[in-house]
mmCIF file of N, CA and C in Angstrom:
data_model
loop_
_atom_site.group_PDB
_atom_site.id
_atom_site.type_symbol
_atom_site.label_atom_id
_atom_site.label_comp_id
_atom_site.label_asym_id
_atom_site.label_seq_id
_atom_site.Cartn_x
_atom_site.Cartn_y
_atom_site.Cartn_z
ATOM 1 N N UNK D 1 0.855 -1.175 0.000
ATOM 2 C CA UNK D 1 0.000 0.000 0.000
ATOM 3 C C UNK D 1 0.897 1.233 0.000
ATOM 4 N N UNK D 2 0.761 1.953 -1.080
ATOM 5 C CA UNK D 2 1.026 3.384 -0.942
ATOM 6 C C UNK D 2 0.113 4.831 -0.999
ATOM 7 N N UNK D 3 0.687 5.972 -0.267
ATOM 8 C CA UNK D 3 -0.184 7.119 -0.595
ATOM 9 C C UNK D 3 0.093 7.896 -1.630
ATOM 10 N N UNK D 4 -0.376 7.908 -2.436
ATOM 11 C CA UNK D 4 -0.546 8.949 -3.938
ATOM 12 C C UNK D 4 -0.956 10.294 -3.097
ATOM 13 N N UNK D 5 0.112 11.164 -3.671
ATOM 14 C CA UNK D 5 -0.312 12.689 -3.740
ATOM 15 C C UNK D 5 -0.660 12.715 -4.833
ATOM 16 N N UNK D 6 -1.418 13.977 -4.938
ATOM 17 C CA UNK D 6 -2.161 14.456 -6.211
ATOM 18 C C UNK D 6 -1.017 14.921 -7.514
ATOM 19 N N UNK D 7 -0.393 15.134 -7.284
ATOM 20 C CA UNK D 7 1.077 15.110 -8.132
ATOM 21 C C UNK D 7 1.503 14.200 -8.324
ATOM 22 N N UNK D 8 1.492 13.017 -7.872
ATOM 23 C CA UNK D 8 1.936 11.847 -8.694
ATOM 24 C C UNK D 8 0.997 11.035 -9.266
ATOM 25 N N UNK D 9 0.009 11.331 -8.944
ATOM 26 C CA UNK D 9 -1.414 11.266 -10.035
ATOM 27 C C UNK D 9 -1.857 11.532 -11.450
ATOM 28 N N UNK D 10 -1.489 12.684 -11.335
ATOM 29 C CA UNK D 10 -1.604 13.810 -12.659
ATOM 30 C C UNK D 10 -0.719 12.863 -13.773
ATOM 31 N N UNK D 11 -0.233 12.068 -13.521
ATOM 32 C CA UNK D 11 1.249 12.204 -14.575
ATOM 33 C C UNK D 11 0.379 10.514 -15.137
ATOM 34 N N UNK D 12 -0.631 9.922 -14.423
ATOM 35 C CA UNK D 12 -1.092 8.821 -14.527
ATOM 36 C C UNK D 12 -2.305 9.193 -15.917
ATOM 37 N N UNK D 13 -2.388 10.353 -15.704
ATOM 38 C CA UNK D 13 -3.987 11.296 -16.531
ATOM 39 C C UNK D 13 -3.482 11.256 -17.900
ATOM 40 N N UNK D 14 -2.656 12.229 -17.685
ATOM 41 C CA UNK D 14 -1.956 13.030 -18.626
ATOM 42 C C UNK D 14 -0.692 12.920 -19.313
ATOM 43 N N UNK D 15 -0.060 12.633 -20.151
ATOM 44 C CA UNK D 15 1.863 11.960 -20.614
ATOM 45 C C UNK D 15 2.673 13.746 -20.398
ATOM 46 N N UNK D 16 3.582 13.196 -19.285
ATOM 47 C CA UNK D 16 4.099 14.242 -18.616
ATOM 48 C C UNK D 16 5.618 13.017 -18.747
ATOM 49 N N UNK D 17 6.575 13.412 -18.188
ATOM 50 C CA UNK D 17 8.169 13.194 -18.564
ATOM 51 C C UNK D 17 8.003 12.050 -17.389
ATOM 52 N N UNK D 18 7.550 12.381 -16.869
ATOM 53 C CA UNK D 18 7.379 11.126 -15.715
ATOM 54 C C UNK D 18 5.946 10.195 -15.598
ATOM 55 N N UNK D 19 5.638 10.208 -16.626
ATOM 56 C CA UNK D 19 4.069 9.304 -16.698
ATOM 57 C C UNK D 19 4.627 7.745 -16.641
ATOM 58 N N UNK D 20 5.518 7.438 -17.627
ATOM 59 C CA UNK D 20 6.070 5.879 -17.929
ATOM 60 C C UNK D 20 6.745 5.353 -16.157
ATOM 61 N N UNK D 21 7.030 6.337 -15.347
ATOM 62 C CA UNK D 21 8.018 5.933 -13.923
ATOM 63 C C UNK D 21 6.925 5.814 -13.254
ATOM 64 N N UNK D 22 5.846 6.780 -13.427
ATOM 65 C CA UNK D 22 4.593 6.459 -12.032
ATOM 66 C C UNK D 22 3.248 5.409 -12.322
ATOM 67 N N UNK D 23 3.361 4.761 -14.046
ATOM 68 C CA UNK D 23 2.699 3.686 -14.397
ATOM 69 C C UNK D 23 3.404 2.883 -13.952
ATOM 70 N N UNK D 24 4.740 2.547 -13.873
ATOM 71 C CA UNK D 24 5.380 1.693 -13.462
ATOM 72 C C UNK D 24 5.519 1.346 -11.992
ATOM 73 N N UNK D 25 5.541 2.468 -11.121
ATOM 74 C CA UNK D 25 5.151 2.447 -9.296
ATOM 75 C C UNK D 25 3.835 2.280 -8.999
ATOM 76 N N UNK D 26 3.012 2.262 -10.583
ATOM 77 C CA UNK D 26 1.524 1.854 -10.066
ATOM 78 C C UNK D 26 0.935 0.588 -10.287
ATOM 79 N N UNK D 27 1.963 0.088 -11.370
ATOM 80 C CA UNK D 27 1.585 -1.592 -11.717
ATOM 81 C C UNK D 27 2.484 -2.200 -10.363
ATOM 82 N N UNK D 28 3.387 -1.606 -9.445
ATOM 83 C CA UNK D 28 3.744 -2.530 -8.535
ATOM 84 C C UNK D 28 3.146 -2.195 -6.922
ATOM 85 N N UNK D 29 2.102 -1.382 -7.249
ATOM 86 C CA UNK D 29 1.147 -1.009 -6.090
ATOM 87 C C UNK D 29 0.622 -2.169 -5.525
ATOM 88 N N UNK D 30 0.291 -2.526 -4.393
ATOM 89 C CA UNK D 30 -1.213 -3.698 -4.058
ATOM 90 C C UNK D 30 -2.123 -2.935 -3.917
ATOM 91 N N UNK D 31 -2.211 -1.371 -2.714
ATOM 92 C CA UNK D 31 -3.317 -0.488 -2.896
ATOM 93 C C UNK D 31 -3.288 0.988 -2.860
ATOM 94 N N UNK D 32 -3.635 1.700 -4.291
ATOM 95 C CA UNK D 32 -3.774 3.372 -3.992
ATOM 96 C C UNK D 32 -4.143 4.072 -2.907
ATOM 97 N N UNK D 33 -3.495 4.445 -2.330
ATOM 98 C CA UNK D 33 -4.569 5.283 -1.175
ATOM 99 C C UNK D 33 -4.207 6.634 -1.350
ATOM 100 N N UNK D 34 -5.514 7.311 -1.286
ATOM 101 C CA UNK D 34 -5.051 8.958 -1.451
ATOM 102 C C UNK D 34 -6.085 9.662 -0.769
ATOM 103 N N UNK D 35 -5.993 11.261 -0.644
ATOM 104 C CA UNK D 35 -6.873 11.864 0.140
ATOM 105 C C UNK D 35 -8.136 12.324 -0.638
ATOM 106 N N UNK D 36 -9.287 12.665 0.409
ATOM 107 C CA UNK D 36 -10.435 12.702 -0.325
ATOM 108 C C UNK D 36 -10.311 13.691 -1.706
ATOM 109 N N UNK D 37 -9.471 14.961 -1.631
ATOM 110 C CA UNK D 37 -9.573 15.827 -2.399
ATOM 111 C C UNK D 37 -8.926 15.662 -3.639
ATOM 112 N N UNK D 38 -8.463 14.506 -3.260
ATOM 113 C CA UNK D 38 -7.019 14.274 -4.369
ATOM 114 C C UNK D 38 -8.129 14.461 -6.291
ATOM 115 N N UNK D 39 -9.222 13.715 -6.136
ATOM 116 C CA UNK D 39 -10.062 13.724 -7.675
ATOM 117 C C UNK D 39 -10.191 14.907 -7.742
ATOM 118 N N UNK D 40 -10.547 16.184 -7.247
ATOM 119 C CA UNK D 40 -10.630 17.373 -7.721
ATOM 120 C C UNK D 40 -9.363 18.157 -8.068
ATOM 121 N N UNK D 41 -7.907 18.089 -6.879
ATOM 122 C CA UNK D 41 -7.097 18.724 -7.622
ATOM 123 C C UNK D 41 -6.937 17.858 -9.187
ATOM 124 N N UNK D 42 -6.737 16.778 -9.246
ATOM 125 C CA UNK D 42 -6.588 16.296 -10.592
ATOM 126 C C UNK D 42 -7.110 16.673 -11.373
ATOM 127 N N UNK D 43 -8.780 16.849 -11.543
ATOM 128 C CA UNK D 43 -9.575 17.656 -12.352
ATOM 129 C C UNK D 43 -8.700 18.975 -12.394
ATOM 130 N N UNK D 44 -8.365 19.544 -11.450
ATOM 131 C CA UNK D 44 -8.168 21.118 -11.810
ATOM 132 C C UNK D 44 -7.143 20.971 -12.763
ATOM 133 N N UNK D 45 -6.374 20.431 -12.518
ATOM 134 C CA UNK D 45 -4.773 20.216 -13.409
ATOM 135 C C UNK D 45 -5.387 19.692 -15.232
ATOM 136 N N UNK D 46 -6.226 18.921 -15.043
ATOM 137 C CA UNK D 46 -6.907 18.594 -16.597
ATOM 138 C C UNK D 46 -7.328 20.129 -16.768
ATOM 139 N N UNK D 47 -8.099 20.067 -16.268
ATOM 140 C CA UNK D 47 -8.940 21.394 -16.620
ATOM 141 C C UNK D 47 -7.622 22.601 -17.272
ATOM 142 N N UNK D 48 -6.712 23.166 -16.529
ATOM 143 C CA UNK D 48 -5.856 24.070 -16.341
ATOM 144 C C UNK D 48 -4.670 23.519 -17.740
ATOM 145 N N UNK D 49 -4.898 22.775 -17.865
ATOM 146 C CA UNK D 49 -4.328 21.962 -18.942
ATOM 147 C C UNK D 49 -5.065 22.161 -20.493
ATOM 148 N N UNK D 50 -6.274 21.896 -20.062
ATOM 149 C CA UNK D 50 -7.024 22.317 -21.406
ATOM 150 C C UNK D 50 -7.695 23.846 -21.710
ATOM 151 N N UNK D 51 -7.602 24.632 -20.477
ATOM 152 C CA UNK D 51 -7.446 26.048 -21.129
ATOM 153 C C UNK D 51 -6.523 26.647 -21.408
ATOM 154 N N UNK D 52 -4.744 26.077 -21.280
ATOM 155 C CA UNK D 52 -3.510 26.641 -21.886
ATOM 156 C C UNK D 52 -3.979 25.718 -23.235
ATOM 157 N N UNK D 53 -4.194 24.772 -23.685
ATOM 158 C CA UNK D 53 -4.637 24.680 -24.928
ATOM 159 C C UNK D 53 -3.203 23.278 -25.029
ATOM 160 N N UNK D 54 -3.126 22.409 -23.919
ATOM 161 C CA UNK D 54 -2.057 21.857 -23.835
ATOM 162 C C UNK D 54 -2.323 20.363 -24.156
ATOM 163 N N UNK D 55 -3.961 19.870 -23.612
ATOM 164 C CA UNK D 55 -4.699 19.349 -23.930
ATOM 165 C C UNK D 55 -5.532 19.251 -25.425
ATOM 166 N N UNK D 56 -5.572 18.476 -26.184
ATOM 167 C CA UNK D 56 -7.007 18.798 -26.910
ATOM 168 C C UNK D 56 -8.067 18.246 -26.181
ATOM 169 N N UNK D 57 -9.146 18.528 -26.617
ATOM 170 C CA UNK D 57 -10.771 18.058 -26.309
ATOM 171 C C UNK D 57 -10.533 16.549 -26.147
ATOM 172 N N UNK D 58 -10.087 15.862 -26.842
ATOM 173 C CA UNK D 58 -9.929 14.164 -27.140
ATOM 174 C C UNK D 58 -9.276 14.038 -25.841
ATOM 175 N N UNK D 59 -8.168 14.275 -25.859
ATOM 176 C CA UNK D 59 -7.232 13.748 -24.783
ATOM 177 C C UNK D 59 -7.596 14.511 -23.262
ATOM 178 N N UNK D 60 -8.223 15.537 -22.810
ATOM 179 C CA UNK D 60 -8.681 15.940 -22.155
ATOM 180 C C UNK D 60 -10.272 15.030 -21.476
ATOM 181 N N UNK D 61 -10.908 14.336 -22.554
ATOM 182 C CA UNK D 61 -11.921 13.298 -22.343
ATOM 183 C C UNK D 61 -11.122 11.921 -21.741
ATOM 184 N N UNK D 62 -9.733 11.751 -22.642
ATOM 185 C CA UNK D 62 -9.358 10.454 -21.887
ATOM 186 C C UNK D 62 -8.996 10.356 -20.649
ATOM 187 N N UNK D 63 -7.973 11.759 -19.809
ATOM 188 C CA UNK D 63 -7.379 12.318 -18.885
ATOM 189 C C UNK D 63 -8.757 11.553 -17.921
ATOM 190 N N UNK D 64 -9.666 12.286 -17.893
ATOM 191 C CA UNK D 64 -10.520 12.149 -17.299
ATOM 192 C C UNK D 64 -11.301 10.676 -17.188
ATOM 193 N N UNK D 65 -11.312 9.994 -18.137
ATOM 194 C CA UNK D 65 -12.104 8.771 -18.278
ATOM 195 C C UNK D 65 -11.049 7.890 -16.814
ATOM 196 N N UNK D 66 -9.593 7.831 -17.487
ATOM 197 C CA UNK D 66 -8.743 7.205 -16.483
ATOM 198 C C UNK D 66 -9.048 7.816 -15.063
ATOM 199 N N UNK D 67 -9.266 9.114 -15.035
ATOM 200 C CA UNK D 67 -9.203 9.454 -13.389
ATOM 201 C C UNK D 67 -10.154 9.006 -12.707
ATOM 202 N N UNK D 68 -11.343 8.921 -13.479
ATOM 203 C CA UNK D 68 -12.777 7.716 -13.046
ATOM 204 C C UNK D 68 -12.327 6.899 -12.919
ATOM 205 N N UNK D 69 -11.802 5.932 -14.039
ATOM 206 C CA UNK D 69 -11.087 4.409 -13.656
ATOM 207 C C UNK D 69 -10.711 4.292 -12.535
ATOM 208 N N UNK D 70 -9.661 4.903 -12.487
ATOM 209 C CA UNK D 70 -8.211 5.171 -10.696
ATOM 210 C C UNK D 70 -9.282 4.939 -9.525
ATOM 211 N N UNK D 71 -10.156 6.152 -9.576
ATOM 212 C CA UNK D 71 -10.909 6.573 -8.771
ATOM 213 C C UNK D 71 -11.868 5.595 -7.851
ATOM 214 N N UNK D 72 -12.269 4.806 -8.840
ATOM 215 C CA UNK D 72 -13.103 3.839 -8.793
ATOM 216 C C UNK D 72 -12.372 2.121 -7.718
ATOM 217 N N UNK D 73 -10.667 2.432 -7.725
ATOM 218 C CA UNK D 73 -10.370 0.924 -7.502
ATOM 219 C C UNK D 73 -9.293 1.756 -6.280
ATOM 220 N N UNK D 74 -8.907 3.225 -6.035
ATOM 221 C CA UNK D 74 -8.391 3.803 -4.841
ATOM 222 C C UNK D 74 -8.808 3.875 -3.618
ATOM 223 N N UNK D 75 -8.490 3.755 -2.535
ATOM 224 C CA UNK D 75 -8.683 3.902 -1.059
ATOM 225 C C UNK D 75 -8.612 5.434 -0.946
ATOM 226 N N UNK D 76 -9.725 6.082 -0.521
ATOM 227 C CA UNK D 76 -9.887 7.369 0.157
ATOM 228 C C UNK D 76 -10.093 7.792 1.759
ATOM 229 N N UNK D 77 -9.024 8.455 1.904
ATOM 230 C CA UNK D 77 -9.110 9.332 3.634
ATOM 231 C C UNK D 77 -9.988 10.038 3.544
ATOM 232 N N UNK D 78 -11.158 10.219 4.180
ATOM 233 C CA UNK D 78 -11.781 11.016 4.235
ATOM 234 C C UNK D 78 -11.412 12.138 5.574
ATOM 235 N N UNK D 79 -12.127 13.439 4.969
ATOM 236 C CA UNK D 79 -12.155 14.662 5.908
ATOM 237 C C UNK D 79 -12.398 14.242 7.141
ATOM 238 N N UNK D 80 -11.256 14.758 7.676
ATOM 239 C CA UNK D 80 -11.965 14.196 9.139
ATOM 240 C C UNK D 80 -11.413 15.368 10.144
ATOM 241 N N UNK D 81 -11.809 15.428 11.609
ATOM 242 C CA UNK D 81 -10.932 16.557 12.435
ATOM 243 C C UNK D 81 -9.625 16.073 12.569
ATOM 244 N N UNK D 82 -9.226 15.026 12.433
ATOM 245 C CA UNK D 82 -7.793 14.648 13.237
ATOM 246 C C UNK D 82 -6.988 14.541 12.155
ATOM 247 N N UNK D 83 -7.401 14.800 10.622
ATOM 248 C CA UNK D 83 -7.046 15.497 9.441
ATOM 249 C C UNK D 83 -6.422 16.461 9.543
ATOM 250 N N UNK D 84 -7.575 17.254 9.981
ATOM 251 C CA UNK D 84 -7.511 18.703 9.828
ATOM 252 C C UNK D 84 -6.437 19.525 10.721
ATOM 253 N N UNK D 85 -6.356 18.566 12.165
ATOM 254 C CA UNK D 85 -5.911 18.951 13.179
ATOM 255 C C UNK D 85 -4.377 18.688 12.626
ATOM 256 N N UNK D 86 -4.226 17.334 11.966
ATOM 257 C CA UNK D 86 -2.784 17.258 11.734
ATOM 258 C C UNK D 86 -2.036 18.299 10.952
ATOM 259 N N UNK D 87 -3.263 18.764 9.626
ATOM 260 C CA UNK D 87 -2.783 19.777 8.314
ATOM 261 C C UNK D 87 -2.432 21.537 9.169
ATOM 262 N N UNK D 88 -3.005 21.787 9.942
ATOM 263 C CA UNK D 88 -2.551 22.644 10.601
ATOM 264 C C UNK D 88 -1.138 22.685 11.662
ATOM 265 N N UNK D 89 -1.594 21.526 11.941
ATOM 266 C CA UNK D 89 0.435 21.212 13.082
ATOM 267 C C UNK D 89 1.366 21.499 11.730
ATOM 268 N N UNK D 90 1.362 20.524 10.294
ATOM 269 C CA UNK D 90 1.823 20.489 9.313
ATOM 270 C C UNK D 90 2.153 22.043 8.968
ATOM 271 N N UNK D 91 1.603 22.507 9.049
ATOM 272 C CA UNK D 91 1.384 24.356 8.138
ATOM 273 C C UNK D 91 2.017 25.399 9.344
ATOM 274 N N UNK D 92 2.294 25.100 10.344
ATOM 275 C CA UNK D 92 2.649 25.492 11.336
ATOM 276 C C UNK D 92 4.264 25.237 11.225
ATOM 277 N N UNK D 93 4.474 23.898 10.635
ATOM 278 C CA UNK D 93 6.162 23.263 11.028
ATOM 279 C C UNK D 93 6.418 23.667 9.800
ATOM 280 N N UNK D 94 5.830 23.368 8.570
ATOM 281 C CA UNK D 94 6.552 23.517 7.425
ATOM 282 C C UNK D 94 6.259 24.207 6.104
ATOM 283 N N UNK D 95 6.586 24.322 5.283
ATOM 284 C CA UNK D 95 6.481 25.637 4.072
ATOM 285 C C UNK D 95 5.906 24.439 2.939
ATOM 286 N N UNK D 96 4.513 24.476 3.475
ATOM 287 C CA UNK D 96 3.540 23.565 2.379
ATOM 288 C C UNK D 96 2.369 24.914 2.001
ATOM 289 N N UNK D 97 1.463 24.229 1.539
ATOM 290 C CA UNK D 97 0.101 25.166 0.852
ATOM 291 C C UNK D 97 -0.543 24.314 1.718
ATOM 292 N N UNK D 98 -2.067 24.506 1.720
ATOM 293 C CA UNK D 98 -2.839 23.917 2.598
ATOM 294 C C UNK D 98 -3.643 22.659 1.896
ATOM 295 N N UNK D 99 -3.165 22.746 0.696
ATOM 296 C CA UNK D 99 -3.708 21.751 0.074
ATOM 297 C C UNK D 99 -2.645 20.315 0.128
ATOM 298 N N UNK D 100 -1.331 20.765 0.475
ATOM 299 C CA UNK D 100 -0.557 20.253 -0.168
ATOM 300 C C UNK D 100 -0.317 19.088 1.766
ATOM 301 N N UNK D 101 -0.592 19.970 3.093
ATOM 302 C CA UNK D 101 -0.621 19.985 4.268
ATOM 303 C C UNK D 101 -1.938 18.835 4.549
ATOM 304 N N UNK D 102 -2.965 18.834 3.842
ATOM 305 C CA UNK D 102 -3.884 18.172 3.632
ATOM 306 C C UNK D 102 -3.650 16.805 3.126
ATOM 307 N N UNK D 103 -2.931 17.082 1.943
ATOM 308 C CA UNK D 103 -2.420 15.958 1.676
ATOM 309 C C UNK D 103 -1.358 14.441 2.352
ATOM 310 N N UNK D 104 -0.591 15.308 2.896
ATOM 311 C CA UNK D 104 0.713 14.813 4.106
ATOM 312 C C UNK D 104 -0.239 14.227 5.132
ATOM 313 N N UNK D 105 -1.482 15.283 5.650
ATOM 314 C CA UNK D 105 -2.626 14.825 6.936
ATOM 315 C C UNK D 105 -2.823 13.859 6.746
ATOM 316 N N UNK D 106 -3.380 13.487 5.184
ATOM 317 C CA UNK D 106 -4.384 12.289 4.787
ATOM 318 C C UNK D 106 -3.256 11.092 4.839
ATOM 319 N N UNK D 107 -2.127 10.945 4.584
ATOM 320 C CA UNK D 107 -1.083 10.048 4.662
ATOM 321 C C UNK D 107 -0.887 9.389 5.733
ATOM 322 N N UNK D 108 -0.769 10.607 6.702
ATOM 323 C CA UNK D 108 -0.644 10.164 8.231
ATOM 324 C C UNK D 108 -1.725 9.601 8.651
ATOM 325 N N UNK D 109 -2.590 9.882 8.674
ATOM 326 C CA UNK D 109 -3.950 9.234 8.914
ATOM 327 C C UNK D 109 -4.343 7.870 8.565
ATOM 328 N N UNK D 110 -3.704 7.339 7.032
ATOM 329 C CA UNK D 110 -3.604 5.984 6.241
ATOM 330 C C UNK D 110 -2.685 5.172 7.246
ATOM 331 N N UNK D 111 -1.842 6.103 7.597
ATOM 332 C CA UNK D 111 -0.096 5.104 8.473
ATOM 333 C C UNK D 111 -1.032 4.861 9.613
ATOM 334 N N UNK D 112 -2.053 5.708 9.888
ATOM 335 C CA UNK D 112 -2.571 5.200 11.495
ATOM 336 C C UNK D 112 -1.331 6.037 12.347
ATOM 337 N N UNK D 113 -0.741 6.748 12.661
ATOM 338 C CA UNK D 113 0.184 7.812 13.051
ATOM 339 C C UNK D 113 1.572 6.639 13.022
ATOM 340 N N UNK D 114 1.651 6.187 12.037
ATOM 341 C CA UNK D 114 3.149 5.482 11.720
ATOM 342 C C UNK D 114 3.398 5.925 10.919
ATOM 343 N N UNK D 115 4.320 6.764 10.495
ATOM 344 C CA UNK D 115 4.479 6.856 9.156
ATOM 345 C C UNK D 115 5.477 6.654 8.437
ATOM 346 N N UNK D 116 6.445 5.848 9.082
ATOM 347 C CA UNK D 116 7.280 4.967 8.433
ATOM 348 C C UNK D 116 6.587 3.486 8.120
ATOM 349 N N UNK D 117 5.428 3.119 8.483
ATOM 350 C CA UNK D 117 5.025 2.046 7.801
ATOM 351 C C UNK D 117 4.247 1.727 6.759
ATOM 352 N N UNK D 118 4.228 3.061 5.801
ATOM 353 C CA UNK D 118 3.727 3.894 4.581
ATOM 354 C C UNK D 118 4.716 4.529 3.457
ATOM 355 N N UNK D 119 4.624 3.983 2.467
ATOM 356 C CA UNK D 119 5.634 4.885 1.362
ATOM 357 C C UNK D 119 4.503 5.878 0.799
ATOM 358 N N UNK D 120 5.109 7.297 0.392
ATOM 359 C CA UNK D 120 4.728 8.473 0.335
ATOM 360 C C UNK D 120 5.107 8.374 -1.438
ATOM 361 N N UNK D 121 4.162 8.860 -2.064
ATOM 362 C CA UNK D 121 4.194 9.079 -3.435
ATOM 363 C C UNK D 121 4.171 10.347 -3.886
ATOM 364 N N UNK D 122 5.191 11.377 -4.252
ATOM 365 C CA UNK D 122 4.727 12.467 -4.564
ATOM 366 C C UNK D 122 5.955 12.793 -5.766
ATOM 367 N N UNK D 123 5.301 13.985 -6.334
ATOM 368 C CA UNK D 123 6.388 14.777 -7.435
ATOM 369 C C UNK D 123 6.846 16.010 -6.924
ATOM 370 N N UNK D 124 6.343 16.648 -5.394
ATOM 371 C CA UNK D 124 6.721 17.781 -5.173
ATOM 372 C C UNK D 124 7.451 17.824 -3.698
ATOM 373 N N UNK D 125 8.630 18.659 -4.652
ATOM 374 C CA UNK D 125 9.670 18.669 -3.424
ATOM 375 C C UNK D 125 9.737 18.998 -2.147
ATOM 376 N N UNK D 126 8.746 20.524 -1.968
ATOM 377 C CA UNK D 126 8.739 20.846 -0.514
ATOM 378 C C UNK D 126 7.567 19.360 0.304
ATOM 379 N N UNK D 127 6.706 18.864 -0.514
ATOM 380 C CA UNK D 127 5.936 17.601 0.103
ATOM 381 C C UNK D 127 6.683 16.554 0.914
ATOM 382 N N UNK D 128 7.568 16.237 -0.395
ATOM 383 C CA UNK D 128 8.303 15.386 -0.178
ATOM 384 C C UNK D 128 9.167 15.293 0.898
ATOM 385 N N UNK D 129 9.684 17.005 1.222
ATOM 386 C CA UNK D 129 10.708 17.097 2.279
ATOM 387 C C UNK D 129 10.055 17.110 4.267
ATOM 388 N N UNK D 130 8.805 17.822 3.646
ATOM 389 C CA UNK D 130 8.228 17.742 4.784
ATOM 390 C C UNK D 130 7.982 15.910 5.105
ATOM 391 N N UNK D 131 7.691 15.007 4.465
ATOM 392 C CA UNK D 131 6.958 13.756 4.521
ATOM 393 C C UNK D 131 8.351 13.011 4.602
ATOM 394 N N UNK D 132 9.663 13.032 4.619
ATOM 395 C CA UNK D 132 10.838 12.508 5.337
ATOM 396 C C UNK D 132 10.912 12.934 6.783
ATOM 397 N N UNK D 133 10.550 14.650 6.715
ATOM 398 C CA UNK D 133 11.053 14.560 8.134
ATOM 399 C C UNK D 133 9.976 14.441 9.069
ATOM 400 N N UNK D 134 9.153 13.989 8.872
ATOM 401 C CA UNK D 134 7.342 13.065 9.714
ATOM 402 C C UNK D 134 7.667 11.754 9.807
ATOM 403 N N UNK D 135 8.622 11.214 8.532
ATOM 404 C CA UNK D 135 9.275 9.513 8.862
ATOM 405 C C UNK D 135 8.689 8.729 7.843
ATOM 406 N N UNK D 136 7.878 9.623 6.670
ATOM 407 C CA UNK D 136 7.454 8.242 5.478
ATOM 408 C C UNK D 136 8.754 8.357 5.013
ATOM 409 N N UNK D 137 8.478 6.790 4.394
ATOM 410 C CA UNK D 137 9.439 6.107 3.110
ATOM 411 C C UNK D 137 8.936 7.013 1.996
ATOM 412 N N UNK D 138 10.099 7.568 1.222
ATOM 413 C CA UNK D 138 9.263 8.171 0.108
ATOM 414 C C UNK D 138 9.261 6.934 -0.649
ATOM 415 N N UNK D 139 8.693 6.803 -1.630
ATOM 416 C CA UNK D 139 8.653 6.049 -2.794
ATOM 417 C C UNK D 139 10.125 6.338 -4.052
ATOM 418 N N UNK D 140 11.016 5.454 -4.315
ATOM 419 C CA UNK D 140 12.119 5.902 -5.343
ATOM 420 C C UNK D 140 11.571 4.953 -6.818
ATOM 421 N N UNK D 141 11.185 5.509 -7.343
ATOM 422 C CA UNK D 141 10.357 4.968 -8.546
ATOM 423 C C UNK D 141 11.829 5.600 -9.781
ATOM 424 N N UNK D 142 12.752 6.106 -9.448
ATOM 425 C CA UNK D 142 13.649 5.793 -10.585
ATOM 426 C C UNK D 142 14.560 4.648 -10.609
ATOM 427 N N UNK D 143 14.558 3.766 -9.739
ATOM 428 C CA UNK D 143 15.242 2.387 -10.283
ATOM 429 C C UNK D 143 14.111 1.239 -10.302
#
């Protein structure tokens, strides 16, 4: 079991330089787990994608068809206070966004407050740095 951030998601939607490395950390998954919000930032990133015009219409329909797929066979954290309570300690210690603090919450919450007994999936660095020094395994999906 690993936790997908919404950044290492996107790259599952959409063919980004790292799509072929995070299909590959996802065919050796047993289970996705990600936070409740994680389907909407993804939408936003399609979306934000197809009004730079980066997307066409076609591939902007497939982006999306897969994120239903995902969606459909992922484990979701739901909102909860002891979420919320964590994303604020988080935003307090470290130089995240609140979305991004949310995300790290929902992780910890999956570990059950272990969070070395959880690998952390992400593409973004300040995430990433905060989610070593909390004690996840990140995920090394380049070998």
């Amino acid at each position: 079991m690993r936790f997908w951030d919404a950044s290492a998601v996107v790259p599952l939607l959409v063919e980004e330089a790292t799509t072929s490395t995070m299909v590959r950390g996802l065919g050796n998954d047993q289970e996705m787990v990600v936070w409740w919000g994680t389907e909407v930032e993804c939408m936003s990133a399609i979306a934000r994608r197809r009004r730079s015009n980066s997307l066409t219409q076609g591939l902007e329909r497939d982006a999306i068809d897969r994120l239903r797929h995902l969606s459909r066979s992922w484990k979701e954290i739901d909102p909860a206070s002891a979420v919320r309570e964590t994303a604020i300690r988080l935003l307090q210690t470290y130089d995240l966004r609140a979305a991004d603090a949310l995300q790290l919450a929902a992780a910890f919450a999956a570990a059950e407050g272990r969070p070395s007994t959880l690998a952390f999936v992400s593409l973004d660095a300040r995430l990433n740095e905060a989610g070593l020094r909390e004690g996840f395994r990140l995920l090394d999906l380049a070998t």
